[in-house]
Short mmCIF file of N, CA and C in Angstrom, two decimals:
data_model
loop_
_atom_site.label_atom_id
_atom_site.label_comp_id
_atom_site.label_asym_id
_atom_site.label_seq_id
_atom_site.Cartn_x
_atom_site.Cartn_y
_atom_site.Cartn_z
N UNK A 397 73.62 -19.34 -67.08
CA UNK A 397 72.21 -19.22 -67.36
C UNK A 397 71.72 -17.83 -66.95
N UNK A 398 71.03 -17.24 -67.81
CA UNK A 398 70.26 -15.85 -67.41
C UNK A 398 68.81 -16.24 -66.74
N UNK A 399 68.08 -15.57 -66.05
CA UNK A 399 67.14 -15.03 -65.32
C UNK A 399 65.70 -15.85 -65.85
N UNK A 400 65.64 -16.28 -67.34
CA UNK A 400 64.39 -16.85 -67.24
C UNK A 400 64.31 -18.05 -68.32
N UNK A 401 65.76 -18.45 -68.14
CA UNK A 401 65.99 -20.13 -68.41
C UNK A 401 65.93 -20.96 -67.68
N UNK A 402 65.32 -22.27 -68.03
CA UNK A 402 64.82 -23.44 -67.50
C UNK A 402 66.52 -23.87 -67.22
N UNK A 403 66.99 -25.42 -66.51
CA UNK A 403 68.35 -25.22 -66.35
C UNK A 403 68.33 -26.40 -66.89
N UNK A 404 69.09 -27.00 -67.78
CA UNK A 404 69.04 -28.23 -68.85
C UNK A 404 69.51 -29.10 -68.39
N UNK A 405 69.02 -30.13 -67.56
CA UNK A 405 69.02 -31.32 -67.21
C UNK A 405 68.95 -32.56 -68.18
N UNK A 406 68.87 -34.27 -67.99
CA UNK A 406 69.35 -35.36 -68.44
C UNK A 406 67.68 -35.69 -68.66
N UNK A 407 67.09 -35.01 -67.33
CA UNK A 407 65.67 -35.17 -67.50
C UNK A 407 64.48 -34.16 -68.44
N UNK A 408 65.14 -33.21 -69.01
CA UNK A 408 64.47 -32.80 -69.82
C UNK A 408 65.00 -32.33 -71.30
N UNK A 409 66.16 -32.73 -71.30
CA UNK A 409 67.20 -32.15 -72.44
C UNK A 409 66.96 -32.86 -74.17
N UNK A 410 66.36 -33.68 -73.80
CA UNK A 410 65.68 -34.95 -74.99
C UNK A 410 64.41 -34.21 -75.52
N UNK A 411 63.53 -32.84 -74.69
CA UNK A 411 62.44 -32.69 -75.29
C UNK A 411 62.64 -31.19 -75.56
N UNK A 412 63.77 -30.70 -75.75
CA UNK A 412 64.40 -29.24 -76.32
C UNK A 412 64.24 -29.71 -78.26
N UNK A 413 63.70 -28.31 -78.70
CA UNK A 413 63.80 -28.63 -79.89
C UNK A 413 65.12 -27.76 -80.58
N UNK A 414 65.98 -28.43 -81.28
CA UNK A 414 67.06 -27.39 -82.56
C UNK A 414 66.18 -25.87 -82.84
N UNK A 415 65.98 -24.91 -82.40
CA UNK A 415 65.22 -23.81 -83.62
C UNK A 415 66.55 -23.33 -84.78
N UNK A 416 67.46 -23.57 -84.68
CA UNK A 416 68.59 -23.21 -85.39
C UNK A 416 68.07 -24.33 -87.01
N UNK A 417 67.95 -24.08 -88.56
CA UNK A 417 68.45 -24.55 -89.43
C UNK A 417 70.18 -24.29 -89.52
N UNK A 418 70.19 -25.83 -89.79
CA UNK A 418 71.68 -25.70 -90.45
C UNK A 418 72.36 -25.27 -92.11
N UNK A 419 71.77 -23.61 -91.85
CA UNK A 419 72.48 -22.92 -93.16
C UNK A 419 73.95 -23.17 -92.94
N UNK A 420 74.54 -22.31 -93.40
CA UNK A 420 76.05 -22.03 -94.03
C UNK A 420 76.22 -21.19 -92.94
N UNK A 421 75.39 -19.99 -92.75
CA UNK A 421 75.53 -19.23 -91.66
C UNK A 421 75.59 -19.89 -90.08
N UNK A 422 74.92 -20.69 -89.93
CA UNK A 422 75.00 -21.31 -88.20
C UNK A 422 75.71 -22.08 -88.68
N UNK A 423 76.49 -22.91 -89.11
CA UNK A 423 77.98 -24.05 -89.50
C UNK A 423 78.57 -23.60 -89.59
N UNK A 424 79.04 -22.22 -90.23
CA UNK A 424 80.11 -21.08 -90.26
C UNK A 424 80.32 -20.62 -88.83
N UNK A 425 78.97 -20.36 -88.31
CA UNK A 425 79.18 -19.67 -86.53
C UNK A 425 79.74 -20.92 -85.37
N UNK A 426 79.27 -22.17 -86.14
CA UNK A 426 79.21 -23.50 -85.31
C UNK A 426 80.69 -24.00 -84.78
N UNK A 427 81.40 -23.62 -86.29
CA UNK A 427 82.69 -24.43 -86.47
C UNK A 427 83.52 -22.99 -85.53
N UNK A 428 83.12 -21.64 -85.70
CA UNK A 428 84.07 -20.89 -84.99
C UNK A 428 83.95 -21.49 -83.60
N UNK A 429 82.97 -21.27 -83.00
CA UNK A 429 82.39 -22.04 -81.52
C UNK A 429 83.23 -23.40 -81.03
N UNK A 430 83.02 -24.21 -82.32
CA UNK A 430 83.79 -25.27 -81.99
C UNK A 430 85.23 -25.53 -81.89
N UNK A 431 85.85 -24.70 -82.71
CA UNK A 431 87.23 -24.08 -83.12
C UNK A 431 87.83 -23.80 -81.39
N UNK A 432 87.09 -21.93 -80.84
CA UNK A 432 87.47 -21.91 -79.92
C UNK A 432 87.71 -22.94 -78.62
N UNK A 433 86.01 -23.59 -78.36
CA UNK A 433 86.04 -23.79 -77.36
C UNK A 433 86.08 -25.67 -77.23
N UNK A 434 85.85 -26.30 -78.33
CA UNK A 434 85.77 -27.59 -78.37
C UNK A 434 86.78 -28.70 -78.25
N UNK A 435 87.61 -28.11 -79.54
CA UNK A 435 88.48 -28.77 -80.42
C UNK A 435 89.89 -28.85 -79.46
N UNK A 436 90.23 -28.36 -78.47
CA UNK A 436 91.12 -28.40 -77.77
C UNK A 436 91.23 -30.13 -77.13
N UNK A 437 90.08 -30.44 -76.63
CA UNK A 437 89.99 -31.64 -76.24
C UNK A 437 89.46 -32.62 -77.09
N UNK A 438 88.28 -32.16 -78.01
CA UNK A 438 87.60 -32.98 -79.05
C UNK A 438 88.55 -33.39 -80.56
N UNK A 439 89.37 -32.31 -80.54
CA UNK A 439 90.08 -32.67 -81.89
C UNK A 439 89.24 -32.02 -83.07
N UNK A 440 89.91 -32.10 -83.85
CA UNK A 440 89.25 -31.05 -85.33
C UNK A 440 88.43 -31.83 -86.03
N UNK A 441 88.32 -33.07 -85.68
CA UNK A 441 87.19 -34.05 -86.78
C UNK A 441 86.23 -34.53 -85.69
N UNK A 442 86.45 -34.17 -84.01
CA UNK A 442 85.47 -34.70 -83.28
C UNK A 442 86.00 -35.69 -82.91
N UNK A 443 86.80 -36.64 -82.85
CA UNK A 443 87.35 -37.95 -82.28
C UNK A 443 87.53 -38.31 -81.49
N UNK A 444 87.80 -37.07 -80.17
CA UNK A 444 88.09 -37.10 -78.63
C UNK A 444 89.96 -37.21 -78.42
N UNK A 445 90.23 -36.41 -80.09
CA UNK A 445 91.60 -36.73 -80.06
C UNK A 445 92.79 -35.21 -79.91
N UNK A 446 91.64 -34.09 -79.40
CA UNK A 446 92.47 -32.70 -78.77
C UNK A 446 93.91 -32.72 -78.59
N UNK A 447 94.30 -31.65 -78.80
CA UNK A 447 95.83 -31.84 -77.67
C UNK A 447 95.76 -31.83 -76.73
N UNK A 448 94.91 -31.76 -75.84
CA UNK A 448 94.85 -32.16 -74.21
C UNK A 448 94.36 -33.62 -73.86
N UNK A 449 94.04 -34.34 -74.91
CA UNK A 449 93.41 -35.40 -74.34
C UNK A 449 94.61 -36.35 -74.28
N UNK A 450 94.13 -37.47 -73.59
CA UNK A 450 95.63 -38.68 -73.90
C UNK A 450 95.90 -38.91 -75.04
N UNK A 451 94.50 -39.11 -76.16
CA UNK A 451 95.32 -39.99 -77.12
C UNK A 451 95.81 -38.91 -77.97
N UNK A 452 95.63 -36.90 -77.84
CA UNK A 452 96.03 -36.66 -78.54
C UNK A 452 97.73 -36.04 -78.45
N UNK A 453 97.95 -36.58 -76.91
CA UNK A 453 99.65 -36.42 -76.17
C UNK A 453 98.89 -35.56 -75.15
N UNK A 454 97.87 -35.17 -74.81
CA UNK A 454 97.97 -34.12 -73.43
C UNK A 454 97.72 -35.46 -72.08
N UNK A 455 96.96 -34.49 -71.14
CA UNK A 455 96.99 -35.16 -69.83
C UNK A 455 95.67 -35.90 -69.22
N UNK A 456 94.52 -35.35 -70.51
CA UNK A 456 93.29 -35.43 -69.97
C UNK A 456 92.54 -36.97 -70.88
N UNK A 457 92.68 -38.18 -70.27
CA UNK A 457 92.09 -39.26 -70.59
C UNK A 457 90.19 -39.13 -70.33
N UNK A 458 89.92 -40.26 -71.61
CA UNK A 458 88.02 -40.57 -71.49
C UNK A 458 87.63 -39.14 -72.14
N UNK A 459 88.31 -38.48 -73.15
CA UNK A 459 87.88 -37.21 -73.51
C UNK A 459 86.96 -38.20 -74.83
N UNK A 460 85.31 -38.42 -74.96
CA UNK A 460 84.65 -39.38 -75.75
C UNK A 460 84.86 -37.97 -77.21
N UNK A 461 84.38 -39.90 -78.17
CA UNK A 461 84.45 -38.92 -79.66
C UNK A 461 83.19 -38.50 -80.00
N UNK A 462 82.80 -37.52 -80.70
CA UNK A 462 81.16 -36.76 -80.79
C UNK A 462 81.23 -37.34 -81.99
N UNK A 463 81.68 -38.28 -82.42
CA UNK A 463 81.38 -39.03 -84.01
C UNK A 463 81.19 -40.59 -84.19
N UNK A 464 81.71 -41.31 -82.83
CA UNK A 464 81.37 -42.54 -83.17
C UNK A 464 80.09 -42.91 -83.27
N UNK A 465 79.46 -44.18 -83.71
CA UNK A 465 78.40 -44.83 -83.52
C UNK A 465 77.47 -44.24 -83.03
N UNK A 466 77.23 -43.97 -81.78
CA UNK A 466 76.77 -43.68 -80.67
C UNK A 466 76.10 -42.20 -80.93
N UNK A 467 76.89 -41.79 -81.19
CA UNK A 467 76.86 -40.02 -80.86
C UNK A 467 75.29 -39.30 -81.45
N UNK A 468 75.38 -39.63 -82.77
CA UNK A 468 74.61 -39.30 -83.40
C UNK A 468 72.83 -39.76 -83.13
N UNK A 469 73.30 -40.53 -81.98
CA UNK A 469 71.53 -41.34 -81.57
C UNK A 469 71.20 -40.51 -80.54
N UNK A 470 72.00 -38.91 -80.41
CA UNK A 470 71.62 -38.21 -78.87
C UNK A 470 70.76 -37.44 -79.64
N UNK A 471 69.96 -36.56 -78.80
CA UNK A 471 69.55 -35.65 -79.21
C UNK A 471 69.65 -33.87 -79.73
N UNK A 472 69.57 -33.70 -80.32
CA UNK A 472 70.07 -31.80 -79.98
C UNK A 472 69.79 -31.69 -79.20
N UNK A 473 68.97 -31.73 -78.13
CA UNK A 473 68.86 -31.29 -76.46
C UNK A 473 69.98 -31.75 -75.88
N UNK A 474 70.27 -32.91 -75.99
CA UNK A 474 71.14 -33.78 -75.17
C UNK A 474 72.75 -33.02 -75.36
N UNK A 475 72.64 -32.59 -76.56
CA UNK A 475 74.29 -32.19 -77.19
C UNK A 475 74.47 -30.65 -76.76
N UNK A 476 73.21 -29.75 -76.49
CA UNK A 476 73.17 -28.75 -76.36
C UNK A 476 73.40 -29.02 -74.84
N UNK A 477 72.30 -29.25 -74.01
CA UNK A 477 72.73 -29.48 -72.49
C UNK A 477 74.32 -29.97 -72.38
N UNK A 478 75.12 -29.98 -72.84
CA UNK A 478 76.17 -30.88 -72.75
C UNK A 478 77.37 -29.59 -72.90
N UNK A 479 76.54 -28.48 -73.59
CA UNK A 479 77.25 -27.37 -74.04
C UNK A 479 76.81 -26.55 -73.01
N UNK A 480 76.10 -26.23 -71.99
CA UNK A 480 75.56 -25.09 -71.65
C UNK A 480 75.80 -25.94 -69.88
N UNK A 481 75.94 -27.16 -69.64
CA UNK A 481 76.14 -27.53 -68.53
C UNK A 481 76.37 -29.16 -68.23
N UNK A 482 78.03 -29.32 -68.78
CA UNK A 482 77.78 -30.95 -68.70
C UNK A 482 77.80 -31.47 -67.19
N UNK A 483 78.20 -31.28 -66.58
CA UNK A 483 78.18 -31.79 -65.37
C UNK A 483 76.68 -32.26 -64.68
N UNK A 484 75.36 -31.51 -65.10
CA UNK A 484 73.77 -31.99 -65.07
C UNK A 484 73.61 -33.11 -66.25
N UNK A 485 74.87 -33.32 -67.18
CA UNK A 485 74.08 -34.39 -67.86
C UNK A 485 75.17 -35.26 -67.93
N UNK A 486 75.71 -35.69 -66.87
CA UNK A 486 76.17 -36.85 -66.44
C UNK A 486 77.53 -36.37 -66.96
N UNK A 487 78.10 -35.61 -67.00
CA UNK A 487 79.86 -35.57 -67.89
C UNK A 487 80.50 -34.54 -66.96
N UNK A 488 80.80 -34.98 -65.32
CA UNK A 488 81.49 -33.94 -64.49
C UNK A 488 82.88 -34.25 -64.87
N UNK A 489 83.43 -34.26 -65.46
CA UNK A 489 84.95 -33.44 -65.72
C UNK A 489 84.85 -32.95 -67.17
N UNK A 490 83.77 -32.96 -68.01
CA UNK A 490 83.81 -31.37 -69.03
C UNK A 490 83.32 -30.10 -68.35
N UNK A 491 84.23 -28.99 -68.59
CA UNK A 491 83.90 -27.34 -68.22
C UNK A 491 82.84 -27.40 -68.34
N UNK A 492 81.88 -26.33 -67.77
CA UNK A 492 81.03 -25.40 -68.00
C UNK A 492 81.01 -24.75 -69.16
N UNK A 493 80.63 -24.55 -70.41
CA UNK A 493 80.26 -23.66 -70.97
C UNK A 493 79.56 -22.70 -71.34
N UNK A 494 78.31 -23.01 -70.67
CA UNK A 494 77.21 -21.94 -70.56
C UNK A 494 77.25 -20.61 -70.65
N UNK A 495 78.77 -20.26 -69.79
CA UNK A 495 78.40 -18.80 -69.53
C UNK A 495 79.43 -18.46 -70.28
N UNK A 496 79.94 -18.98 -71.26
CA UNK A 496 80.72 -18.47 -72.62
C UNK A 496 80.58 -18.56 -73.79
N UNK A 497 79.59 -19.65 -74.06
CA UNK A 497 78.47 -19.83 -75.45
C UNK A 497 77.68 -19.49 -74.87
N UNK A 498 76.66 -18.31 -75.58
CA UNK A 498 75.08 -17.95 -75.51
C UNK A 498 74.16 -18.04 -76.67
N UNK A 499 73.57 -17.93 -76.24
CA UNK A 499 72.12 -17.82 -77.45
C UNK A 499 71.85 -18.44 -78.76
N UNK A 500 72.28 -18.20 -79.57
CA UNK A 500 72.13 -19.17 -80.54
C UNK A 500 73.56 -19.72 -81.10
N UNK A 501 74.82 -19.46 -80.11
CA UNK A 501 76.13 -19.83 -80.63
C UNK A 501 76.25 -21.62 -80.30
N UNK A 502 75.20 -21.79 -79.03
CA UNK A 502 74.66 -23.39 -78.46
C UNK A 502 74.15 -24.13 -79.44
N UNK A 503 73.34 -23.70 -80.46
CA UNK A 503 72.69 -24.29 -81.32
C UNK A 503 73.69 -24.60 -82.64
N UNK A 504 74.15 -23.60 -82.96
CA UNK A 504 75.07 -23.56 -84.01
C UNK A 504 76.10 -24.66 -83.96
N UNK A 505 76.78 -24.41 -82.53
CA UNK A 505 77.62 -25.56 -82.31
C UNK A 505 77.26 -26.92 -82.14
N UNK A 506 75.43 -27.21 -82.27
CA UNK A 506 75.10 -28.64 -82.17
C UNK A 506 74.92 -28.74 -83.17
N UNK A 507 75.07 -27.61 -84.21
CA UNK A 507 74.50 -27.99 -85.65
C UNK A 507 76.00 -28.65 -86.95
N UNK A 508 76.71 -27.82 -85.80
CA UNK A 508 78.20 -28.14 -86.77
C UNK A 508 78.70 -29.83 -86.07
N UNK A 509 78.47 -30.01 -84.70
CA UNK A 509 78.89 -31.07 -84.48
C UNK A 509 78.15 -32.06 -85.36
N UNK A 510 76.91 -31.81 -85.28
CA UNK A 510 75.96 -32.88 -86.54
C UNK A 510 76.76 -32.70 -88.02
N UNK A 511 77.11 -31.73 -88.73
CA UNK A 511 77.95 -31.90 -89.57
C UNK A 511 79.29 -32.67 -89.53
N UNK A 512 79.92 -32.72 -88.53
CA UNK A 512 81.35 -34.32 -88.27
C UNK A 512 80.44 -35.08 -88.05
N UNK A 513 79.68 -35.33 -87.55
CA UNK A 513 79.21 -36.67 -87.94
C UNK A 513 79.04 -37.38 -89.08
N UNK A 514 78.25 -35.90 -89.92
CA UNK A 514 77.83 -36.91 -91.23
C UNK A 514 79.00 -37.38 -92.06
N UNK A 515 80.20 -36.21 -91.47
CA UNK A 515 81.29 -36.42 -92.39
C UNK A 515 81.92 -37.98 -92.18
N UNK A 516 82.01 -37.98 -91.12
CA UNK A 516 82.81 -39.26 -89.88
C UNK A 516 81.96 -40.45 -90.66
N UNK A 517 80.56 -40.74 -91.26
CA UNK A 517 79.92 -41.30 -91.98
C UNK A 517 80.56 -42.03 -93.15
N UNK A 518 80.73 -40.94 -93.79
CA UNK A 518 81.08 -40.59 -95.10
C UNK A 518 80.62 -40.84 -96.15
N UNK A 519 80.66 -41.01 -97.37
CA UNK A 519 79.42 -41.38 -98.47
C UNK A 519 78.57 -42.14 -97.96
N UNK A 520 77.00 -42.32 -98.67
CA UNK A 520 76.48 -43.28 -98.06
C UNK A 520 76.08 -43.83 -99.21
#
């Protein structure tokens, strides 16, 4: 966090608004974001199925999927706080990312995770 950010808590992370639209441009920036820093544990469709996690052969079990049921009833605050400091929103064994996603690369990456979802959906 820099110098004149609020610090994204469980208690206020629900009343953050997206300013990011999800063009082509922030889903293009989203999926690099997610590429680097996500997908190691999350898996490439979001499933919680990484190569580090158990079910995807690594070591790290309870790695949750950002696509089931559930996921999609959080908020962009909630998904963003989750990116910038999970351990304040209840998820102490995900990293820190804060101080390696900045500025609008946080948004982008809540905008692409909302894209596996819709996919994880699928027609409707």
């Amino acid at each position: 966090m820099t110098g004149g950010e609020v610090p994204v808590t469980r208690d206020n992370a629900d009343r953050l608004t997206n300013p990011r639209t999800r063009t082509a441009e922030s889903l293009n920036r989203g999926q690099w974001v997610y590429q680097t820093y996500c997908l190691v544990c999350h898996g490439e469709r979001g499933r919680g199925d990484g190569p580090v996690s158990l079910t995807g052969g690594g070591p790290f079990p309870g790695v949750p999927s950002l696509v089931d049921p559930a996921r999609p009833k959080l908020s962009d605050g909630y998904l963003y706080g989750m990116v910038v400091e999970a351990s304040r929103m209840g998820r102490g064994l995900m990293p820190r990312y804060g101080d390696k996603v900045r500025g609008t690369d946080r948004w982008d990456v809540v905008n692409y995770v909302r894209s596996l979802q819709v996919l994880a959906r699928g027609p409707q």
